């Protein structure tokens, strides 16, 4: 295990966003609970009916204990509070802007799906971050530990993994770019991980 790499992953922008919101016991904690209510609704809707187009009204109707238009737009869309894209914009690094190029969609529903992927994948991400090997692993196009984590997640969540054209969890894209230490653009990392998910998705049921 590489101490330096683990430090890099711990300082990742998306990891910081996730941990700051999910671990805050104060007022923002309630905001995180609202977010997870909608993430869970998205995941459950896709699992039940992957062929059904998602709209904000459908998601609000499925959110429990109680969804509403106002809380939906607190967590999704251009004016969302504490959104993942806003965190990347605030970071201002080239890598963050490259991620925004792939994930900066105008649709609030697509943005919510992308964040739901990060939320759903997070336990696998943490396990991967603990398993990541030494410096040589960063030279692989996709380190085995990351590929294994993505495939395991996709098998458990095939419809969510396939949503948004198999776009991978954004945290995995950032991690792969970090592991390559500046030698792999985040846009290329996203393409590589999309192919991993597409390959894993062949033959898997989505509903």
PDB file of C-alpha atoms in Angstrom:
ATOM      1  CA  UNK A   1       0.000   0.000   0.000  1.00  0.00           C
ATOM      2  CA  UNK A   2       1.368   3.410  -0.917  1.00  0.00           C
ATOM      3  CA  UNK A   3       1.145   6.038   1.810  1.00  0.00           C
ATOM      4  CA  UNK A   4       1.623   8.828  -0.730  1.00  0.00           C
ATOM      5  CA  UNK A   5      -1.177   7.581  -2.942  1.00  0.00           C
ATOM      6  CA  UNK A   6      -3.552   7.231  -0.053  1.00  0.00           C
ATOM      7  CA  UNK A   7      -2.818  10.822   0.882  1.00  0.00           C
ATOM      8  CA  UNK A   8      -3.563  11.865  -2.701  1.00  0.00           C
ATOM      9  CA  UNK A   9      -6.892  10.056  -2.659  1.00  0.00           C
ATOM     10  CA  UNK A  10      -7.758  11.466   0.758  1.00  0.00           C
ATOM     11  CA  UNK A  11      -7.253  14.988  -0.616  1.00  0.00           C
ATOM     12  CA  UNK A  12      -9.408  14.396  -3.693  1.00  0.00           C
ATOM     13  CA  UNK A  13     -11.934  17.175  -4.228  1.00  0.00           C
ATOM     14  CA  UNK A  14     -14.965  14.911  -4.559  1.00  0.00           C
ATOM     15  CA  UNK A  15     -13.911  12.872  -1.536  1.00  0.00           C
ATOM     16  CA  UNK A  16     -13.636  16.092   0.451  1.00  0.00           C
ATOM     17  CA  UNK A  17     -17.105  17.167  -0.694  1.00  0.00           C
ATOM     18  CA  UNK A  18     -18.638  13.831   0.233  1.00  0.00           C
ATOM     19  CA  UNK A  19     -16.978  13.549   3.628  1.00  0.00           C
ATOM     20  CA  UNK A  20     -17.643  17.164   4.564  1.00  0.00           C
ATOM     21  CA  UNK A  21     -21.372  16.867   3.918  1.00  0.00           C
ATOM     22  CA  UNK A  22     -21.920  13.332   5.177  1.00  0.00           C
ATOM     23  CA  UNK A  23     -19.852  13.829   8.319  1.00  0.00           C
ATOM     24  CA  UNK A  24     -21.135  17.227   9.417  1.00  0.00           C
ATOM     25  CA  UNK A  25     -23.305  16.899  12.566  1.00  0.00           C
ATOM     26  CA  UNK A  26     -24.602  20.464  12.329  1.00  0.00           C
ATOM     27  CA  UNK A  27     -27.158  22.111  10.049  1.00  0.00           C
ATOM     28  CA  UNK A  28     -25.596  20.706   6.890  1.00  0.00           C
ATOM     29  CA  UNK A  29     -26.246  17.219   8.237  1.00  0.00           C
ATOM     30  CA  UNK A  30     -29.925  17.759   7.531  1.00  0.00           C
ATOM     31  CA  UNK A  31     -29.006  18.811   4.012  1.00  0.00           C
ATOM     32  CA  UNK A  32     -27.086  15.563   3.541  1.00  0.00           C
ATOM     33  CA  UNK A  33     -30.093  13.588   4.722  1.00  0.00           C
ATOM     34  CA  UNK A  34     -32.181  15.397   2.119  1.00  0.00           C
ATOM     35  CA  UNK A  35     -29.621  14.521  -0.523  1.00  0.00           C
ATOM     36  CA  UNK A  36     -29.531  10.854   0.426  1.00  0.00           C
ATOM     37  CA  UNK A  37     -33.341  10.758   0.339  1.00  0.00           C
ATOM     38  CA  UNK A  38     -33.203  11.735  -3.334  1.00  0.00           C
ATOM     39  CA  UNK A  39     -30.189   9.547  -4.137  1.00  0.00           C
ATOM     40  CA  UNK A  40     -32.023   6.555  -2.708  1.00  0.00           C
ATOM     41  CA  UNK A  41     -35.169   7.409  -4.669  1.00  0.00           C
ATOM     42  CA  UNK A  42     -33.176   7.579  -7.912  1.00  0.00           C
ATOM     43  CA  UNK A  43     -31.461   4.248  -7.249  1.00  0.00           C
ATOM     44  CA  UNK A  44     -34.732   2.519  -6.369  1.00  0.00           C
ATOM     45  CA  UNK A  45     -36.593   3.936  -9.367  1.00  0.00           C
ATOM     46  CA  UNK A  46     -33.878   2.842 -11.771  1.00  0.00           C
ATOM     47  CA  UNK A  47     -33.703  -0.618 -10.219  1.00  0.00           C
ATOM     48  CA  UNK A  48     -37.477  -1.083 -10.465  1.00  0.00           C
ATOM     49  CA  UNK A  49     -38.007   0.400 -13.937  1.00  0.00           C
ATOM     50  CA  UNK A  50     -34.745   1.132 -15.759  1.00  0.00           C
ATOM     51  CA  UNK A  51     -36.693   1.774 -18.966  1.00  0.00           C
ATOM     52  CA  UNK A  52     -38.853   4.472 -17.399  1.00  0.00           C
ATOM     53  CA  UNK A  53     -37.681   8.050 -18.064  1.00  0.00           C
ATOM     54  CA  UNK A  54     -36.952   9.875 -14.835  1.00  0.00           C
ATOM     55  CA  UNK A  55     -38.357  13.345 -14.263  1.00  0.00           C
ATOM     56  CA  UNK A  56     -38.134  15.545 -11.217  1.00  0.00           C
ATOM     57  CA  UNK A  57     -41.809  14.865 -10.502  1.00  0.00           C
ATOM     58  CA  UNK A  58     -41.311  11.097 -10.594  1.00  0.00           C
ATOM     59  CA  UNK A  59     -38.303  11.367  -8.278  1.00  0.00           C
ATOM     60  CA  UNK A  60     -40.103  13.687  -5.858  1.00  0.00           C
ATOM     61  CA  UNK A  61     -43.033  11.279  -5.754  1.00  0.00           C
ATOM     62  CA  UNK A  62     -40.749   8.378  -4.859  1.00  0.00           C
ATOM     63  CA  UNK A  63     -38.685  10.226  -2.245  1.00  0.00           C
ATOM     64  CA  UNK A  64     -39.330   9.137   1.336  1.00  0.00           C
ATOM     65  CA  UNK A  65     -40.322  10.313   3.849  1.00  0.00           C
ATOM     66  CA  UNK A  66     -41.414  13.358   1.849  1.00  0.00           C
ATOM     67  CA  UNK A  67     -40.151  14.877  -1.357  1.00  0.00           C
ATOM     68  CA  UNK A  68     -41.057  18.272  -2.741  1.00  0.00           C
ATOM     69  CA  UNK A  69     -40.158  20.500  -5.644  1.00  0.00           C
ATOM     70  CA  UNK A  70     -38.332  22.924  -3.367  1.00  0.00           C
ATOM     71  CA  UNK A  71     -36.114  20.306  -1.721  1.00  0.00           C
ATOM     72  CA  UNK A  72     -35.452  18.614  -5.061  1.00  0.00           C
ATOM     73  CA  UNK A  73     -34.002  21.827  -6.458  1.00  0.00           C
ATOM     74  CA  UNK A  74     -31.992  22.345  -3.286  1.00  0.00           C
ATOM     75  CA  UNK A  75     -29.987  19.249  -4.203  1.00  0.00           C
ATOM     76  CA  UNK A  76     -30.134  19.217  -8.019  1.00  0.00           C
ATOM     77  CA  UNK A  77     -29.782  21.742 -10.791  1.00  0.00           C
ATOM     78  CA  UNK A  78     -28.014  25.013 -11.404  1.00  0.00           C
ATOM     79  CA  UNK A  79     -28.890  26.538  -8.029  1.00  0.00           C
ATOM     80  CA  UNK A  80     -28.366  23.449  -5.870  1.00  0.00           C
ATOM     81  CA  UNK A  81     -26.783  23.980  -2.471  1.00  0.00           C
ATOM     82  CA  UNK A  82     -23.450  22.276  -1.812  1.00  0.00           C
ATOM     83  CA  UNK A  83     -23.486  20.415  -5.130  1.00  0.00           C
ATOM     84  CA  UNK A  84     -20.631  18.281  -6.402  1.00  0.00           C
ATOM     85  CA  UNK A  85     -20.163  20.422  -9.507  1.00  0.00           C
ATOM     86  CA  UNK A  86     -20.004  23.559  -7.393  1.00  0.00           C
ATOM     87  CA  UNK A  87     -17.261  21.968  -5.316  1.00  0.00           C
ATOM     88  CA  UNK A  88     -15.272  21.174  -8.456  1.00  0.00           C
ATOM     89  CA  UNK A  89     -15.704  24.723  -9.755  1.00  0.00           C
ATOM     90  CA  UNK A  90     -14.525  26.115  -6.422  1.00  0.00           C
ATOM     91  CA  UNK A  91     -11.467  23.849  -6.509  1.00  0.00           C
ATOM     92  CA  UNK A  92     -10.445  25.419  -9.808  1.00  0.00           C
ATOM     93  CA  UNK A  93      -7.807  22.849 -10.769  1.00  0.00           C
ATOM     94  CA  UNK A  94      -7.364  21.650 -14.337  1.00  0.00           C
ATOM     95  CA  UNK A  95      -8.413  18.161 -13.268  1.00  0.00           C
ATOM     96  CA  UNK A  96     -11.627  19.483 -11.721  1.00  0.00           C
ATOM     97  CA  UNK A  97     -12.479  21.425 -14.869  1.00  0.00           C
ATOM     98  CA  UNK A  98     -11.877  18.315 -16.956  1.00  0.00           C
ATOM     99  CA  UNK A  99     -14.352  16.433 -14.762  1.00  0.00           C
ATOM    100  CA  UNK A 100     -16.852  19.265 -15.174  1.00  0.00           C
ATOM    101  CA  UNK A 101     -16.512  18.911 -18.958  1.00  0.00           C
ATOM    102  CA  UNK A 102     -17.915  15.389 -18.674  1.00  0.00           C
ATOM    103  CA  UNK A 103     -20.338  15.827 -15.777  1.00  0.00           C
ATOM    104  CA  UNK A 104     -21.558  19.395 -16.178  1.00  0.00           C
ATOM    105  CA  UNK A 105     -24.910  18.467 -17.693  1.00  0.00           C
ATOM    106  CA  UNK A 106     -27.782  20.971 -17.886  1.00  0.00           C
ATOM    107  CA  UNK A 107     -30.352  18.413 -16.730  1.00  0.00           C
ATOM    108  CA  UNK A 108     -30.936  18.441 -12.945  1.00  0.00           C
ATOM    109  CA  UNK A 109     -32.037  14.801 -13.151  1.00  0.00           C
ATOM    110  CA  UNK A 110     -28.795  13.753 -14.849  1.00  0.00           C
ATOM    111  CA  UNK A 111     -26.802  15.675 -12.258  1.00  0.00           C
ATOM    112  CA  UNK A 112     -28.703  13.930  -9.483  1.00  0.00           C
ATOM    113  CA  UNK A 113     -28.043  10.528 -11.051  1.00  0.00           C
ATOM    114  CA  UNK A 114     -24.323  11.317 -11.247  1.00  0.00           C
ATOM    115  CA  UNK A 115     -24.257  12.251  -7.563  1.00  0.00           C
ATOM    116  CA  UNK A 116     -26.318   9.180  -6.674  1.00  0.00           C
ATOM    117  CA  UNK A 117     -23.626   7.083  -8.335  1.00  0.00           C
ATOM    118  CA  UNK A 118     -20.981   8.612  -6.062  1.00  0.00           C
ATOM    119  CA  UNK A 119     -23.171   7.997  -2.994  1.00  0.00           C
ATOM    120  CA  UNK A 120     -23.883   4.390  -3.991  1.00  0.00           C
ATOM    121  CA  UNK A 121     -20.280   3.646  -4.974  1.00  0.00           C
ATOM    122  CA  UNK A 122     -18.732   5.256  -1.901  1.00  0.00           C
ATOM    123  CA  UNK A 123     -18.236   2.098   0.253  1.00  0.00           C
ATOM    124  CA  UNK A 124     -16.540   0.436  -2.739  1.00  0.00           C
ATOM    125  CA  UNK A 125     -14.417   3.542  -3.261  1.00  0.00           C
ATOM    126  CA  UNK A 126     -13.207   3.489   0.319  1.00  0.00           C
ATOM    127  CA  UNK A 127     -12.354  -0.201   0.096  1.00  0.00           C
ATOM    128  CA  UNK A 128     -10.467   0.449  -3.132  1.00  0.00           C
ATOM    129  CA  UNK A 129      -8.571   3.365  -1.568  1.00  0.00           C
ATOM    130  CA  UNK A 130      -7.381   1.069   1.212  1.00  0.00           C
ATOM    131  CA  UNK A 131      -6.307  -1.651  -1.238  1.00  0.00           C
ATOM    132  CA  UNK A 132      -4.554   0.457  -3.847  1.00  0.00           C
ATOM    133  CA  UNK A 133      -1.078  -0.874  -4.502  1.00  0.00           C
ATOM    134  CA  UNK A 134       2.291   0.823  -4.855  1.00  0.00           C
ATOM    135  CA  UNK A 135       3.520   3.252  -7.504  1.00  0.00           C
ATOM    136  CA  UNK A 136       3.702   0.638 -10.254  1.00  0.00           C
ATOM    137  CA  UNK A 137      -0.066   0.189 -10.187  1.00  0.00           C
ATOM    138  CA  UNK A 138      -0.562   3.764 -11.323  1.00  0.00           C
ATOM    139  CA  UNK A 139       1.006   2.854 -14.669  1.00  0.00           C
ATOM    140  CA  UNK A 140      -1.806   0.430 -15.464  1.00  0.00           C
ATOM    141  CA  UNK A 141      -4.537   1.978 -17.634  1.00  0.00           C
ATOM    142  CA  UNK A 142      -6.997   1.086 -14.869  1.00  0.00           C
ATOM    143  CA  UNK A 143      -5.525  -0.400 -11.665  1.00  0.00           C
ATOM    144  CA  UNK A 144      -7.055  -3.769 -10.844  1.00  0.00           C
ATOM    145  CA  UNK A 145      -8.275  -2.586  -7.447  1.00  0.00           C
ATOM    146  CA  UNK A 146     -10.321   0.191  -9.061  1.00  0.00           C
ATOM    147  CA  UNK A 147     -11.624  -2.009 -11.858  1.00  0.00           C
ATOM    148  CA  UNK A 148     -12.653  -4.668  -9.336  1.00  0.00           C
ATOM    149  CA  UNK A 149     -14.439  -2.069  -7.212  1.00  0.00           C
ATOM    150  CA  UNK A 150     -16.375  -0.703 -10.191  1.00  0.00           C
ATOM    151  CA  UNK A 151     -17.380  -4.144 -11.422  1.00  0.00           C
ATOM    152  CA  UNK A 152     -18.504  -5.257  -7.955  1.00  0.00           C
ATOM    153  CA  UNK A 153     -20.601  -2.098  -7.630  1.00  0.00           C
ATOM    154  CA  UNK A 154     -22.083  -2.483 -11.118  1.00  0.00           C
ATOM    155  CA  UNK A 155     -23.137  -6.055 -10.385  1.00  0.00           C
ATOM    156  CA  UNK A 156     -25.006  -4.891  -7.300  1.00  0.00           C
ATOM    157  CA  UNK A 157     -26.462  -1.804  -9.009  1.00  0.00           C
ATOM    158  CA  UNK A 158     -26.724  -2.608 -12.728  1.00  0.00           C
ATOM    159  CA  UNK A 159     -29.408  -0.060 -13.599  1.00  0.00           C
ATOM    160  CA  UNK A 160     -27.707   2.786 -11.756  1.00  0.00           C
ATOM    161  CA  UNK A 161     -24.366   1.856 -13.319  1.00  0.00           C
ATOM    162  CA  UNK A 162     -25.938   1.889 -16.796  1.00  0.00           C
ATOM    163  CA  UNK A 163     -27.706   5.230 -16.305  1.00  0.00           C
ATOM    164  CA  UNK A 164     -26.357   8.328 -18.063  1.00  0.00           C
ATOM    165  CA  UNK A 165     -24.732   6.159 -20.742  1.00  0.00           C
ATOM    166  CA  UNK A 166     -22.596   4.209 -18.238  1.00  0.00           C
ATOM    167  CA  UNK A 167     -20.915   7.362 -16.985  1.00  0.00           C
ATOM    168  CA  UNK A 168     -18.834   6.171 -14.007  1.00  0.00           C
ATOM    169  CA  UNK A 169     -18.994   7.620 -10.502  1.00  0.00           C
ATOM    170  CA  UNK A 170     -17.130  10.911 -10.726  1.00  0.00           C
ATOM    171  CA  UNK A 171     -15.049  10.088  -7.657  1.00  0.00           C
ATOM    172  CA  UNK A 172     -13.609   7.079  -9.502  1.00  0.00           C
ATOM    173  CA  UNK A 173     -12.643   9.307 -12.431  1.00  0.00           C
ATOM    174  CA  UNK A 174     -10.872  11.740 -10.130  1.00  0.00           C
ATOM    175  CA  UNK A 175      -9.127   8.896  -8.291  1.00  0.00           C
ATOM    176  CA  UNK A 176      -7.844   7.339 -11.515  1.00  0.00           C
ATOM    177  CA  UNK A 177      -6.485  10.675 -12.686  1.00  0.00           C
ATOM    178  CA  UNK A 178      -4.797  11.200  -9.311  1.00  0.00           C
ATOM    179  CA  UNK A 179      -3.238   7.752  -9.380  1.00  0.00           C
ATOM    180  CA  UNK A 180      -1.606   8.604 -12.692  1.00  0.00           C
ATOM    181  CA  UNK A 181      -0.126  11.726 -11.079  1.00  0.00           C
ATOM    182  CA  UNK A 182      -0.861  14.221 -13.801  1.00  0.00           C
ATOM    183  CA  UNK A 183      -0.164  11.888 -16.721  1.00  0.00           C
ATOM    184  CA  UNK A 184      -3.814  11.075 -17.417  1.00  0.00           C
ATOM    185  CA  UNK A 185      -6.432  13.717 -18.120  1.00  0.00           C
ATOM    186  CA  UNK A 186      -9.685  13.247 -16.240  1.00  0.00           C
ATOM    187  CA  UNK A 187     -11.540  13.177 -19.563  1.00  0.00           C
ATOM    188  CA  UNK A 188      -9.485  10.154 -20.623  1.00  0.00           C
ATOM    189  CA  UNK A 189      -9.958   8.580 -17.207  1.00  0.00           C
ATOM    190  CA  UNK A 190     -13.722   8.932 -17.638  1.00  0.00           C
ATOM    191  CA  UNK A 191     -13.568   7.221 -21.035  1.00  0.00           C
ATOM    192  CA  UNK A 192     -11.543   4.313 -19.665  1.00  0.00           C
ATOM    193  CA  UNK A 193     -13.882   3.733 -16.741  1.00  0.00           C
ATOM    194  CA  UNK A 194     -16.957   4.035 -18.952  1.00  0.00           C
ATOM    195  CA  UNK A 195     -15.575   1.149 -20.992  1.00  0.00           C
ATOM    196  CA  UNK A 196     -15.042  -0.887 -17.815  1.00  0.00           C
ATOM    197  CA  UNK A 197     -18.693  -0.368 -16.887  1.00  0.00           C
ATOM    198  CA  UNK A 198     -19.964  -1.060 -20.408  1.00  0.00           C
ATOM    199  CA  UNK A 199     -18.050  -4.316 -20.481  1.00  0.00           C
ATOM    200  CA  UNK A 200     -19.293  -5.264 -17.013  1.00  0.00           C
ATOM    201  CA  UNK A 201     -22.848  -4.396 -18.031  1.00  0.00           C
ATOM    202  CA  UNK A 202     -23.001  -6.872 -20.888  1.00  0.00           C
ATOM    203  CA  UNK A 203     -25.241  -9.703 -19.841  1.00  0.00           C
ATOM    204  CA  UNK A 204     -26.171  -8.179 -16.488  1.00  0.00           C
ATOM    205  CA  UNK A 205     -29.883  -7.708 -15.792  1.00  0.00           C
ATOM    206  CA  UNK A 206     -30.967  -4.098 -15.335  1.00  0.00           C
ATOM    207  CA  UNK A 207     -34.411  -4.723 -13.958  1.00  0.00           C
TER     208      UNK A 207
END
